[in-house]
Every structure is written in C-alpha cells, then in structure tokens.
Amino acid sequence: MKEYGIYTICNGGTPYMIHFFNDITSAKLKLYDMISLEEERGRPYFVDNDFFKNKYAYCVKLKYFCIKERDVSDFTKYSEKETLKKKDNNIIYFQNFKKIY
C-alpha cells in the first residue's frame, strides 16, 4: 500500500511534509488547490514532479512543492517472544575489552 504526502519548502527554509493521502488523485487535487492559492496571491512556486509543467524556474526564494510516496505495510500481531529473539541477534561481544585512561 502506498501513502502520498506533499513535501514543502518555503523560501529556502526548513522542509516539512503535510497532507498525507492514500491515493495519488487526492494528493494531486490538494496540490492544485495549494498552487491556485499561490497564484491568487501572486507568489512564485515550483513543483518538482514530472506531471507538472512549471511557470517559474527553480530558485531559493519561492515555494517548493513535491509529492512524495512511500510504502506502508499492514499491522501485524505484536509478540514479545519475537521481539526478544530479534534483540538477541544484535548483541555484540567484545573480548579482552579494557578501558584505557
């Protein structure tokens, strides 16, 4: 199963993800709503996806949008035995370990 989110950077600031969706159509519709708001207010923007034809060239002083996707797995039943088994495999033993001052 895929999950889609809109990755945003405002004027070269700290990036953040907003508006997570279960299908690409909903993500695109929200992106187009956000773009129409930017156009209404006369602010430049850049969309870094291949389906979109940009009006503006990419530079730091604009709003950057990108739809990103990731795989999301289903929930599984929790088991402490399985968790402890996984932890036991990650133990590292140091032989002749001495602390030097």
GROMACS .gro file of N, CA and C in nm:
model
  303
    1MET      N    1   0.085  -0.118   0.000
    1MET     CA    2   0.000   0.000   0.000
    1MET      C    3   0.089   0.124   0.000
    2LYS      N    4   0.053   0.223  -0.075
    2LYS     CA    5   0.130   0.347  -0.086
    2LYS      C    6   0.062   0.459  -0.008
    3GLU      N    7   0.145   0.550   0.040
    3GLU     CA    8   0.096   0.671   0.105
    3GLU      C    9   0.166   0.788   0.037
    4TYR      N   10   0.093   0.896   0.015
    4TYR     CA   11   0.145   1.013  -0.054
    4TYR      C   12   0.137   1.135   0.037
    5GLY      N   13   0.241   1.218   0.031
    5GLY     CA   14   0.244   1.339   0.111
    5GLY      C   15   0.300   1.454   0.029
    6ILE      N   16   0.265   1.574   0.067
    6ILE     CA   17   0.315   1.692  -0.004
    6ILE      C   18   0.431   1.751   0.076
    7TYR      N   19   0.549   1.746   0.014
    7TYR     CA   20   0.673   1.796   0.072
    7TYR      C   21   0.683   1.943   0.033
    8THR      N   22   0.705   2.030   0.131
    8THR     CA   23   0.703   2.174   0.106
    8THR      C   24   0.824   2.242   0.168
    9ILE      N   25   0.880   2.340   0.095
    9ILE     CA   26   0.986   2.427   0.149
    9ILE      C   27   0.946   2.570   0.115
   10CYS      N   28   0.941   2.656   0.214
   10CYS     CA   29   0.907   2.796   0.193
   10CYS      C   30   1.032   2.883   0.196
   11ASN      N   31   1.061   2.948   0.085
   11ASN     CA   32   1.173   3.043   0.075
   11ASN      C   33   1.306   2.989   0.126
   12GLY      N   34   1.337   2.863   0.097
   12GLY     CA   35   1.464   2.806   0.138
   12GLY      C   36   1.472   2.769   0.285
   13GLY      N   37   1.360   2.765   0.354
   13GLY     CA   38   1.358   2.734   0.497
   13GLY      C   39   1.361   2.584   0.524
   14THR      N   40   1.315   2.546   0.640
   14THR     CA   41   1.312   2.406   0.681
   14THR      C   42   1.199   2.333   0.608
   15PRO      N   43   1.229   2.219   0.544
   15PRO     CA   44   1.124   2.144   0.474
   15PRO      C   45   1.031   2.073   0.571
   16TYR      N   46   0.908   2.054   0.527
   16TYR     CA   47   0.810   1.982   0.608
   16TYR      C   48   0.714   1.907   0.516
   17MET      N   49   0.650   1.805   0.572
   17MET     CA   50   0.552   1.725   0.498
   17MET      C   51   0.413   1.756   0.554
   18ILE      N   52   0.318   1.775   0.462
   18ILE     CA   53   0.180   1.800   0.504
   18ILE      C   54   0.084   1.717   0.418
   19HIS      N   55  -0.036   1.706   0.464
   19HIS     CA   56  -0.146   1.647   0.387
   19HIS      C   57  -0.111   1.509   0.334
   20PHE      N   58  -0.125   1.407   0.415
   20PHE     CA   59  -0.098   1.270   0.372
   20PHE      C   60  -0.226   1.207   0.316
   21PHE      N   61  -0.208   1.131   0.204
   21PHE     CA   62  -0.322   1.073   0.133
   21PHE      C   63  -0.297   0.927   0.102
   22ASN      N   64  -0.405   0.852   0.080
   22ASN     CA   65  -0.396   0.710   0.044
   22ASN      C   66  -0.391   0.688  -0.106
   23ASP      N   67  -0.426   0.789  -0.186
   23ASP     CA   68  -0.421   0.774  -0.331
   23ASP      C   69  -0.363   0.901  -0.395
   24ILE      N   70  -0.306   0.884  -0.513
   24ILE     CA   71  -0.237   0.993  -0.581
   24ILE      C   72  -0.334   1.100  -0.631
   25THR      N   73  -0.454   1.062  -0.665
   25THR     CA   74  -0.552   1.159  -0.715
   25THR      C   75  -0.584   1.264  -0.609
   26SER      N   76  -0.605   1.222  -0.487
   26SER     CA   77  -0.634   1.316  -0.378
   26SER      C   78  -0.515   1.407  -0.352
   27ALA      N   79  -0.395   1.351  -0.361
   27ALA     CA   80  -0.273   1.431  -0.340
   27ALA      C   81  -0.259   1.536  -0.448
   28LYS      N   82  -0.285   1.498  -0.573
   28LYS     CA   83  -0.275   1.595  -0.684
   28LYS      C   84  -0.380   1.705  -0.670
   29LEU      N   85  -0.503   1.668  -0.632
   29LEU     CA   86  -0.608   1.769  -0.616
   29LEU      C   87  -0.570   1.870  -0.509
   30LYS      N   88  -0.516   1.824  -0.397
   30LYS     CA   89  -0.474   1.915  -0.290
   30LYS      C   90  -0.358   2.002  -0.336
   31LEU      N   91  -0.264   1.943  -0.411
   31LEU     CA   92  -0.152   2.020  -0.464
   31LEU      C   93  -0.202   2.131  -0.556
   32TYR      N   94  -0.296   2.100  -0.644
   32TYR     CA   95  -0.351   2.202  -0.734
   32TYR      C   96  -0.427   2.310  -0.657
   33ASP      N   97  -0.492   2.275  -0.546
   33ASP     CA   98  -0.557   2.375  -0.461
   33ASP      C   99  -0.453   2.469  -0.401
   34MET      N  100  -0.341   2.411  -0.354
   34MET     CA  101  -0.235   2.492  -0.295
   34MET      C  102  -0.171   2.585  -0.400
   35ILE      N  103  -0.155   2.534  -0.521
   35ILE     CA  104  -0.097   2.614  -0.629
   35ILE      C  105  -0.191   2.728  -0.668
   36SER      N  106  -0.321   2.700  -0.673
   36SER     CA  107  -0.416   2.806  -0.708
   36SER      C  108  -0.415   2.918  -0.604
   37LEU      N  109  -0.394   2.883  -0.478
   37LEU     CA  110  -0.383   2.985  -0.374
   37LEU      C  111  -0.257   3.070  -0.394
   38GLU      N  112  -0.146   3.005  -0.431
   38GLU     CA  113  -0.021   3.079  -0.458
   38GLU      C  114  -0.040   3.173  -0.577
   39GLU      N  115  -0.107   3.127  -0.682
   39GLU     CA  116  -0.131   3.212  -0.799
   39GLU      C  117  -0.225   3.327  -0.767
   40GLU      N  118  -0.326   3.301  -0.687
   40GLU     CA  119  -0.422   3.405  -0.647
   40GLU      C  120  -0.352   3.517  -0.572
   41ARG      N  121  -0.253   3.480  -0.490
   41ARG     CA  122  -0.180   3.579  -0.411
   41ARG      C  123  -0.057   3.635  -0.483
   42GLY      N  124  -0.030   3.587  -0.604
   42GLY     CA  125   0.080   3.640  -0.684
   42GLY      C  126   0.218   3.598  -0.636
   43ARG      N  127   0.228   3.479  -0.575
   43ARG     CA  128   0.357   3.432  -0.525
   43ARG      C  129   0.412   3.323  -0.617
   44PRO      N  130   0.544   3.325  -0.643
   44PRO     CA  131   0.603   3.222  -0.729
   44PRO      C  132   0.614   3.089  -0.656
   45TYR      N  133   0.611   2.979  -0.733
   45TYR     CA  134   0.618   2.844  -0.676
   45TYR      C  135   0.687   2.752  -0.777
   46PHE      N  136   0.729   2.637  -0.730
   46PHE     CA  137   0.790   2.536  -0.816
   46PHE      C  138   0.744   2.399  -0.771
   47VAL      N  139   0.696   2.317  -0.864
   47VAL     CA  140   0.653   2.180  -0.834
   47VAL      C  141   0.753   2.085  -0.897
   48ASP      N  142   0.814   2.002  -0.814
   48ASP     CA  143   0.921   1.912  -0.860
   48ASP      C  144   0.868   1.771  -0.886
   49ASN      N  145   0.768   1.761  -0.971
   49ASN     CA  146   0.715   1.632  -1.016
   49ASN      C  147   0.703   1.635  -1.168
   50ASP      N  148   0.717   1.518  -1.231
   50ASP     CA  149   0.720   1.513  -1.377
   50ASP      C  150   0.586   1.540  -1.444
   51PHE      N  151   0.474   1.529  -1.374
   51PHE     CA  152   0.343   1.552  -1.433
   51PHE      C  153   0.307   1.700  -1.442
   52PHE      N  154   0.387   1.787  -1.381
   52PHE     CA  155   0.352   1.929  -1.373
   52PHE      C  156   0.445   2.014  -1.459
   53LYS      N  157   0.386   2.106  -1.536
   53LYS     CA  158   0.465   2.199  -1.617
   53LYS      C  159   0.475   2.330  -1.540
   54ASN      N  160   0.598   2.364  -1.501
   54ASN     CA  161   0.619   2.482  -1.415
   54ASN      C  162   0.620   2.612  -1.494
   55LYS      N  163   0.565   2.715  -1.432
   55LYS     CA  164   0.565   2.850  -1.485
   55LYS      C  165   0.695   2.923  -1.450
   56TYR      N  166   0.750   2.890  -1.334
   56TYR     CA  167   0.867   2.958  -1.281
   56TYR      C  168   0.985   2.862  -1.278
   57ALA      N  169   1.106   2.919  -1.290
   57ALA     CA  170   1.228   2.840  -1.276
   57ALA      C  171   1.257   2.822  -1.127
   58TYR      N  172   1.325   2.713  -1.094
   58TYR     CA  173   1.354   2.687  -0.953
   58TYR      C  174   1.462   2.780  -0.901
   59CYS      N  175   1.434   2.847  -0.791
   59CYS     CA  176   1.531   2.927  -0.718
   59CYS      C  177   1.494   2.920  -0.570
   60VAL      N  178   1.579   2.972  -0.485
   60VAL     CA  179   1.559   2.958  -0.340
   60VAL      C  180   1.442   3.041  -0.290
   61LYS      N  181   1.415   3.154  -0.346
   61LYS     CA  182   1.315   3.247  -0.294
   61LYS      C  183   1.175   3.224  -0.350
   62LEU      N  184   1.132   3.100  -0.347
   62LEU     CA  185   0.994   3.069  -0.384
   62LEU      C  186   0.945   2.950  -0.304
   63LYS      N  187   0.821   2.912  -0.323
   63LYS     CA  188   0.765   2.799  -0.250
   63LYS      C  189   0.784   2.673  -0.335
   64TYR      N  190   0.843   2.571  -0.275
   64TYR     CA  191   0.876   2.446  -0.342
   64TYR      C  192   0.778   2.338  -0.297
   65PHE      N  193   0.719   2.267  -0.394
   65PHE     CA  194   0.628   2.157  -0.365
   65PHE      C  195   0.677   2.031  -0.435
   66CYS      N  196   0.655   1.917  -0.372
   66CYS     CA  197   0.686   1.789  -0.434
   66CYS      C  198   0.598   1.682  -0.369
   67ILE      N  199   0.529   1.602  -0.450
   67ILE     CA  200   0.453   1.490  -0.395
   67ILE      C  201   0.549   1.374  -0.381
   68LYS      N  202   0.557   1.320  -0.260
   68LYS     CA  203   0.643   1.206  -0.233
   68LYS      C  204   0.558   1.087  -0.193
   69GLU      N  205   0.608   0.967  -0.224
   69GLU     CA  206   0.535   0.846  -0.191
   69GLU      C  207   0.622   0.753  -0.107
   70ARG      N  208   0.555   0.667  -0.031
   70ARG     CA  209   0.626   0.566   0.048
   70ARG      C  210   0.537   0.444   0.064
   71ASP      N  211   0.601   0.332   0.089
   71ASP     CA  212   0.527   0.209   0.114
   71ASP      C  213   0.487   0.203   0.261
   72VAL      N  214   0.365   0.163   0.284
   72VAL     CA  215   0.314   0.146   0.420
   72VAL      C  216   0.269   0.001   0.431
   73SER      N  217   0.317  -0.068   0.532
   73SER     CA  218   0.279  -0.207   0.549
   73SER      C  219   0.159  -0.219   0.643
   74ASP      N  220   0.097  -0.335   0.638
   74ASP     CA  221  -0.017  -0.362   0.726
   74ASP      C  222   0.031  -0.390   0.867
   75PHE      N  223  -0.059  -0.374   0.962
   75PHE     CA  224  -0.027  -0.405   1.101
   75PHE      C  225  -0.011  -0.555   1.117
   76THR      N  226   0.080  -0.595   1.206
   76THR     CA  227   0.097  -0.736   1.240
   76THR      C  228   0.076  -0.754   1.390
   77LYS      N  229   0.049  -0.876   1.429
   77LYS     CA  230   0.025  -0.905   1.570
   77LYS      C  231   0.155  -0.891   1.647
   78TYR      N  232   0.152  -0.821   1.760
   78TYR     CA  233   0.270  -0.799   1.844
   78TYR      C  234   0.299  -0.925   1.924
   79SER      N  235   0.426  -0.962   1.933
   79SER     CA  236   0.469  -1.077   2.011
   79SER      C  237   0.599  -1.043   2.082
   80GLU      N  238   0.601  -1.054   2.214
   80GLU     CA  239   0.723  -1.025   2.289
   80GLU      C  240   0.832  -1.127   2.261
   81LYS      N  241   0.793  -1.252   2.237
   81LYS     CA  242   0.892  -1.355   2.206
   81LYS      C  243   0.968  -1.321   2.079
   82GLU      N  244   0.896  -1.275   1.977
   82GLU     CA  245   0.961  -1.239   1.851
   82GLU      C  246   1.052  -1.117   1.871
   83THR      N  247   1.007  -1.022   1.951
   83THR     CA  248   1.086  -0.901   1.977
   83THR      C  249   1.215  -0.937   2.050
   84LEU      N  250   1.206  -1.025   2.150
   84LEU     CA  251   1.325  -1.066   2.224
   84LEU      C  252   1.420  -1.145   2.136
   85LYS      N  253   1.367  -1.226   2.045
   85LYS     CA  254   1.451  -1.301   1.952
   85LYS      C  255   1.533  -1.206   1.864
   86LYS      N  256   1.468  -1.102   1.815
   86LYS     CA  257   1.536  -1.005   1.730
   86LYS      C  258   1.643  -0.930   1.807
   87LYS      N  259   1.617  -0.897   1.933
   87LYS     CA  260   1.715  -0.825   2.014
   87LYS      C  261   1.836  -0.912   2.044
   88ASP      N  262   1.817  -1.043   2.066
   88ASP     CA  263   1.928  -1.133   2.097
   88ASP      C  264   2.026  -1.144   1.980
   89ASN      N  265   1.978  -1.130   1.860
   89ASN     CA  266   2.065  -1.142   1.744
   89ASN      C  267   2.155  -1.020   1.725
   90ASN      N  268   2.125  -0.910   1.790
   90ASN     CA  269   2.201  -0.786   1.772
   90ASN      C  270   2.304  -0.762   1.881
   91ILE      N  271   2.334  -0.862   1.964
   91ILE     CA  272   2.429  -0.845   2.073
   91ILE      C  273   2.571  -0.861   2.019
   92ILE      N  274   2.657  -0.769   2.057
   92ILE     CA  275   2.797  -0.774   2.017
   92ILE      C  276   2.881  -0.800   2.141
   93TYR      N  277   2.964  -0.900   2.137
   93TYR     CA  278   3.050  -0.933   2.250
   93TYR      C  279   3.192  -0.887   2.220
   94PHE      N  280   3.253  -0.811   2.312
   94PHE     CA  281   3.391  -0.766   2.299
   94PHE      C  282   3.479  -0.853   2.389
   95GLN      N  283   3.577  -0.917   2.332
   95GLN     CA  284   3.669  -0.998   2.411
   95GLN      C  285   3.788  -0.910   2.450
   96ASN      N  286   3.835  -0.929   2.572
   96ASN     CA  287   3.951  -0.856   2.624
   96ASN      C  288   3.935  -0.704   2.613
   97PHE      N  289   3.817  -0.659   2.643
   97PHE     CA  290   3.790  -0.514   2.638
   97PHE      C  291   3.841  -0.449   2.765
   98LYS      N  292   3.932  -0.354   2.751
   98LYS     CA  293   3.987  -0.283   2.865
   98LYS      C  294   3.972  -0.133   2.843
   99LYS      N  295   3.937  -0.065   2.949
   99LYS     CA  296   3.926   0.081   2.942
   99LYS      C  297   4.061   0.140   2.968
  100ILE      N  298   4.107   0.226   2.881
  100ILE     CA  299   4.239   0.288   2.895
  100ILE      C  300   4.220   0.434   2.939
  101TYR      N  301   4.293   0.473   3.040
  101TYR     CA  302   4.282   0.610   3.092
  101TYR      C  303   4.387   0.699   3.034
   0.00000   0.00000   0.00000
